[in-house]
Short mmCIF file of N, CA and C in Angstrom, two decimals:
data_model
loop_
_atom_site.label_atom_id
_atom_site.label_comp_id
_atom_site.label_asym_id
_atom_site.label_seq_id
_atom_site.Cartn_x
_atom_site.Cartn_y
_atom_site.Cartn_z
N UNK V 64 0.82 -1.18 0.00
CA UNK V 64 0.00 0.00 0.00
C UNK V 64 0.86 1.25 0.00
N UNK V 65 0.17 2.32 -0.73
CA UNK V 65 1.13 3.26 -0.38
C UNK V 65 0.56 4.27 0.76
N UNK V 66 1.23 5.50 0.89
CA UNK V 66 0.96 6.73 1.26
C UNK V 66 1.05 8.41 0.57
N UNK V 67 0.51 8.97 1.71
CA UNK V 67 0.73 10.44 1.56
C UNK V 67 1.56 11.17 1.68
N UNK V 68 2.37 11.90 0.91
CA UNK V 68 3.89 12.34 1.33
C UNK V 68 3.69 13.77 1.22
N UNK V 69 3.69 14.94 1.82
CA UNK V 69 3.64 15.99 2.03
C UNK V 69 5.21 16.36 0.92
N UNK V 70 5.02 17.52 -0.06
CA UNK V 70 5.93 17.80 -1.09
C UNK V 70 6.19 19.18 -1.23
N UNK V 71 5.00 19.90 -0.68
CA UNK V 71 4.93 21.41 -0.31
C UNK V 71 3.96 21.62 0.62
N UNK V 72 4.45 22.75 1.38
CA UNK V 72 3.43 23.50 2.19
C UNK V 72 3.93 24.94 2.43
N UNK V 73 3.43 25.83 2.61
CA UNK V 73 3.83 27.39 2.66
C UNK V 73 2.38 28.10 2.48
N UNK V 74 2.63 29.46 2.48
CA UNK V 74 1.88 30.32 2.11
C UNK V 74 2.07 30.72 1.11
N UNK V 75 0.82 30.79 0.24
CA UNK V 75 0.56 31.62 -1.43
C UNK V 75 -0.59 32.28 -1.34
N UNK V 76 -0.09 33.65 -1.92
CA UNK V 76 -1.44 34.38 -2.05
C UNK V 76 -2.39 34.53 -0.74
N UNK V 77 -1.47 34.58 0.68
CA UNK V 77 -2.44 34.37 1.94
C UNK V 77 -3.21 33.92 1.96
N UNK V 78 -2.46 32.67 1.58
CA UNK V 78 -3.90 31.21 2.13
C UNK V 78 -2.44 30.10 2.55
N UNK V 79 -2.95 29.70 3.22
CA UNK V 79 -1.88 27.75 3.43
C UNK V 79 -1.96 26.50 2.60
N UNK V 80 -1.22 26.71 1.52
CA UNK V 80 -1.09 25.38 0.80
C UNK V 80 -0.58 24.11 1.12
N UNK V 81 -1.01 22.88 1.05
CA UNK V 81 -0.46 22.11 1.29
C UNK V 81 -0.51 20.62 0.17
N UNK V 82 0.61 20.29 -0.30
CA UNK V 82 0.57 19.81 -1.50
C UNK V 82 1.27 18.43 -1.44
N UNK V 83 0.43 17.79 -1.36
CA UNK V 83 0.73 15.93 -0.90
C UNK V 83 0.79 15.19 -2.05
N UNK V 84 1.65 14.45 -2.81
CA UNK V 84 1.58 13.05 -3.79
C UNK V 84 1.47 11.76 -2.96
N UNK V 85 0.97 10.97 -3.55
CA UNK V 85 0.33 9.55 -3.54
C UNK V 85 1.45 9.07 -3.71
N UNK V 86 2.53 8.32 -2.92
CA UNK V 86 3.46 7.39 -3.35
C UNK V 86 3.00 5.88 -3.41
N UNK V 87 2.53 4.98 -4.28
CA UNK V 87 2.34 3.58 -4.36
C UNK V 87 3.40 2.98 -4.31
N UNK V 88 3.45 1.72 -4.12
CA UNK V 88 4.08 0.92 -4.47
C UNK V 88 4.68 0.49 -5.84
N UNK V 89 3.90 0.78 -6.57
CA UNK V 89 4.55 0.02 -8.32
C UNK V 89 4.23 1.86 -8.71
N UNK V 90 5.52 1.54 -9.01
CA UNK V 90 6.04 3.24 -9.56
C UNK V 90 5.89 3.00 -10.63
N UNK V 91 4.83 3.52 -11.75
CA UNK V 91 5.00 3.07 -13.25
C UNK V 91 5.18 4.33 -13.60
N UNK V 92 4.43 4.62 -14.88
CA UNK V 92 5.00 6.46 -15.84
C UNK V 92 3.52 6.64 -15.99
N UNK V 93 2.82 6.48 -14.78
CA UNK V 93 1.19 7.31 -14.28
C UNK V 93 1.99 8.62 -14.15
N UNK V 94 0.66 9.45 -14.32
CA UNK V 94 1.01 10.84 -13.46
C UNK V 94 0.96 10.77 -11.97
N UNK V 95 1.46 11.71 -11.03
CA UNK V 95 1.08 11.31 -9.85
C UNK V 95 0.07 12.28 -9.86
N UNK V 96 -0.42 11.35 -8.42
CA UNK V 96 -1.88 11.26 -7.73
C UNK V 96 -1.66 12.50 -6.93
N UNK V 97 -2.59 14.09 -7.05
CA UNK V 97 -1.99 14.93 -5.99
C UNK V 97 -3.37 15.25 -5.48
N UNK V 98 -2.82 15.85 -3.82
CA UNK V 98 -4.12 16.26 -2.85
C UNK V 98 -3.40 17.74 -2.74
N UNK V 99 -4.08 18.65 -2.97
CA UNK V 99 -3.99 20.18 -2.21
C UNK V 99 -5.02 20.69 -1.69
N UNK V 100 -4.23 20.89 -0.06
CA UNK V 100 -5.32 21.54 0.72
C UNK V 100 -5.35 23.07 1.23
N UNK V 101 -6.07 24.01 0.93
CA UNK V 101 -6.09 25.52 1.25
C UNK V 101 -6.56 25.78 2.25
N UNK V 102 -6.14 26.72 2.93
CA UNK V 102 -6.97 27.13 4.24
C UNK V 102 -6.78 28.61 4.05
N UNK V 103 -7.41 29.27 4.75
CA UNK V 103 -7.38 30.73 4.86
C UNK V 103 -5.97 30.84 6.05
N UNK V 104 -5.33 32.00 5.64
CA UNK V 104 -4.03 31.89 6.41
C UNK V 104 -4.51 32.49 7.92
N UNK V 105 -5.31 33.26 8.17
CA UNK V 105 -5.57 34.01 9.40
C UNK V 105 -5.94 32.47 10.30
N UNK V 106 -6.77 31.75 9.42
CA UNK V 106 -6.93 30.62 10.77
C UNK V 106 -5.90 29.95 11.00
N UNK V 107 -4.96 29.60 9.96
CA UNK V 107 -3.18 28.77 10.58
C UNK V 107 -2.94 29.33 11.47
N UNK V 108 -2.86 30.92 11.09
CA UNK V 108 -2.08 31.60 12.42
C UNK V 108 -2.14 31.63 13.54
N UNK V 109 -3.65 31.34 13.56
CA UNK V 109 -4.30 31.17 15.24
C UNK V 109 -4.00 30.17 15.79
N UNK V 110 -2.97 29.14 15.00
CA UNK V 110 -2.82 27.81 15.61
C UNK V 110 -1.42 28.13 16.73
N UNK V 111 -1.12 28.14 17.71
CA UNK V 111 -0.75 28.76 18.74
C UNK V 111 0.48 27.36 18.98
N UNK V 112 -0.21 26.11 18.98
CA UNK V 112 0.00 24.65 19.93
C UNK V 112 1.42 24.27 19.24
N UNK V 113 1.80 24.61 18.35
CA UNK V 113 3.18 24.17 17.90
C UNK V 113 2.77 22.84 16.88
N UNK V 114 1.38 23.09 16.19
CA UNK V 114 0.53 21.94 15.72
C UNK V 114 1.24 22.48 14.34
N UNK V 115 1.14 21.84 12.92
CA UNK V 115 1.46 22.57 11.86
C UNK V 115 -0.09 23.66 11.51
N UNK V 116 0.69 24.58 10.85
CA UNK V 116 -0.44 25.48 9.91
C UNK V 116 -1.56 24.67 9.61
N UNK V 117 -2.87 25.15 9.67
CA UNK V 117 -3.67 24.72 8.47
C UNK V 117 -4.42 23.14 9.00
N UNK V 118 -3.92 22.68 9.94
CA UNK V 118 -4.37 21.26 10.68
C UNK V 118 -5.56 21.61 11.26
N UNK V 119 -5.82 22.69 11.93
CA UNK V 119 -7.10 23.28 12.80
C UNK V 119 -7.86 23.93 11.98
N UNK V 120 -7.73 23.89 11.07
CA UNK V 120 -8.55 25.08 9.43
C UNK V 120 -8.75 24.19 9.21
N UNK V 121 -9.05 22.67 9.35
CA UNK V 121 -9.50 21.86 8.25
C UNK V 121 -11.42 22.14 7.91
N UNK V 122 -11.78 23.09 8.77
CA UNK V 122 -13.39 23.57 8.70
C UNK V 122 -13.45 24.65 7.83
N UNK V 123 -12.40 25.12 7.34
CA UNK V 123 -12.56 26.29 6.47
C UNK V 123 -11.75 25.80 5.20
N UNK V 124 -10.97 24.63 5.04
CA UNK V 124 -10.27 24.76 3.82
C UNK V 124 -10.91 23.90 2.58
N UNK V 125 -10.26 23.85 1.39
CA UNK V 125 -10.94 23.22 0.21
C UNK V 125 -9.65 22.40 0.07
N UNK V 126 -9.87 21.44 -0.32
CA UNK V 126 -8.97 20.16 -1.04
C UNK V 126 -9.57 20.14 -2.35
N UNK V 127 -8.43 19.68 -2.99
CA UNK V 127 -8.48 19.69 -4.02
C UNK V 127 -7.80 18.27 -4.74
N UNK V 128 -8.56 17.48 -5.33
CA UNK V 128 -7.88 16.06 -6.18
C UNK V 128 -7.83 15.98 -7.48
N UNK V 129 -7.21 16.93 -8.00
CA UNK V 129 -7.53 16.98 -9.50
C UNK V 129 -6.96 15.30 -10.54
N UNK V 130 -7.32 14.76 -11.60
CA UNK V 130 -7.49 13.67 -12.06
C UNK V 130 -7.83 14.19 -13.60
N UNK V 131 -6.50 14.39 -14.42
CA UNK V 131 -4.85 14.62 -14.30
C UNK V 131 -4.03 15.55 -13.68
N UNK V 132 -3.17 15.64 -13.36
CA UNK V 132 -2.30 16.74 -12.75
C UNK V 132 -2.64 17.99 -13.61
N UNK V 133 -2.83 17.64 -15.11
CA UNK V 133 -2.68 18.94 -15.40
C UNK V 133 -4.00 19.78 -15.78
N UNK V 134 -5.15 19.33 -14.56
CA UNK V 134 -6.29 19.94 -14.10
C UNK V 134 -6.01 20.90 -12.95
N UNK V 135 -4.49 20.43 -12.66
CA UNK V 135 -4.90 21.17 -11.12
C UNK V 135 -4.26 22.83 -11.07
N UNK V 136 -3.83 23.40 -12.04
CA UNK V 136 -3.77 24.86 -12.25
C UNK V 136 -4.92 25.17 -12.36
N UNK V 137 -6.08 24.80 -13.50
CA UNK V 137 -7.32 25.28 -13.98
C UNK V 137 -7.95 25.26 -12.70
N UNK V 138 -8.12 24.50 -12.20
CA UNK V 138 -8.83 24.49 -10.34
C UNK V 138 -8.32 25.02 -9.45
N UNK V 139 -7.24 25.60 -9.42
CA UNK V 139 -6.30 26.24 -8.41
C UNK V 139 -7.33 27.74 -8.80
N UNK V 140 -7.04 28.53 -10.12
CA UNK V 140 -7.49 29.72 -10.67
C UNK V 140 -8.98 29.78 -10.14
N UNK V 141 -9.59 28.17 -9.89
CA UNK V 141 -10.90 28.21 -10.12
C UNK V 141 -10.91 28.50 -8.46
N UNK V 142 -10.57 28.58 -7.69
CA UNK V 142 -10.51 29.05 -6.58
C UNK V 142 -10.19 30.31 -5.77
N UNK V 143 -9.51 30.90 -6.99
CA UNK V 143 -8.95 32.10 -6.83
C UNK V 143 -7.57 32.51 -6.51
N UNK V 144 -6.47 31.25 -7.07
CA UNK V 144 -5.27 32.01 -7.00
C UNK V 144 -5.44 32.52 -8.48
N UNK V 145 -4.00 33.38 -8.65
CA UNK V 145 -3.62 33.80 -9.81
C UNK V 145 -2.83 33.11 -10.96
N UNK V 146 -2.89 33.21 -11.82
CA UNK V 146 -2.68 32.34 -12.73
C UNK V 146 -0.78 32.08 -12.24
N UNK V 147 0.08 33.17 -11.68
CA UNK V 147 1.26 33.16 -11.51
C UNK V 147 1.22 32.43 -10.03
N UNK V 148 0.54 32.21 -9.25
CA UNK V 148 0.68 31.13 -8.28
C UNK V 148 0.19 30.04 -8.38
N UNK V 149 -1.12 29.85 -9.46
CA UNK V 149 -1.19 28.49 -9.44
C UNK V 149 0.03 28.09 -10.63
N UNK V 150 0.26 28.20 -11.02
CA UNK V 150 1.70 27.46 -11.86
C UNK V 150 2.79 27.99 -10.71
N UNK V 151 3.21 28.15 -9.57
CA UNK V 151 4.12 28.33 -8.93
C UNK V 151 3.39 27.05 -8.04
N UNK V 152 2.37 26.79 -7.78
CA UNK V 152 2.04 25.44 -6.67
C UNK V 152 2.30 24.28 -7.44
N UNK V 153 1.68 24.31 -9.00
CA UNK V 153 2.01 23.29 -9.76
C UNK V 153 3.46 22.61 -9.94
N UNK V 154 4.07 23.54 -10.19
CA UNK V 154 5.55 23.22 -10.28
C UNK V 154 6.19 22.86 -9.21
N UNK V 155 5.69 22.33 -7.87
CA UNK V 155 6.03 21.96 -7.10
C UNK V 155 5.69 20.15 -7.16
N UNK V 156 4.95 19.78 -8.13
CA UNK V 156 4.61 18.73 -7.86
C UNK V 156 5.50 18.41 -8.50
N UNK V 157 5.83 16.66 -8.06
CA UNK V 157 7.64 16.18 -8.73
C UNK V 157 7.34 15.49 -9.96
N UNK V 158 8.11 15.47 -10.99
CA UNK V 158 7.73 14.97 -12.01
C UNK V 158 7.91 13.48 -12.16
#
């Protein structure tokens, strides 16, 4: 089985990105499998506990599973980054 491997996280555009690939087991020449999750940055901040960003926002944020990768700019925009940050989140995913 595989898992979730966290590949980015930061702030864009004052919100908390967080940008996870699917590592399986049988590595073939699929695209990878990505999860991005947004939160509004004012609620990370309030996270005080030494918890990561964005863990206590999970009531305010949107995930996102786009199915191909290269849906997930068009849905990034569709959320409201800018076209120059969603291709700056994209390009974080590993090729």
């Amino acid at each position: 089985m595989g898992e979730w491997k966290t590949v980015y996280e930061d702030e864009v555009e004052e919100r908390w990105v967080t940008l996870k690939v699917y590592e399986s087991e049988d590595d073939g020449d699929e695209d990878p499998v990505v999860r991005v999750t947004v939160a509004p940055l004012e609620d990370a901040e309030q996270d005080e506990s030494g918890q990561t960003p964005g863990a206590e926002a999970e009531d305010n944020s949107t995930t996102l599973e786009p199915d191909p990768v290269e849906d997930l700019e068009e849905e990034l925009q569709e959320i409201g980054f800018s076209p120059v940050a969603a291709a700056w989140i994209v390009s974080k995913v590993p090729a």
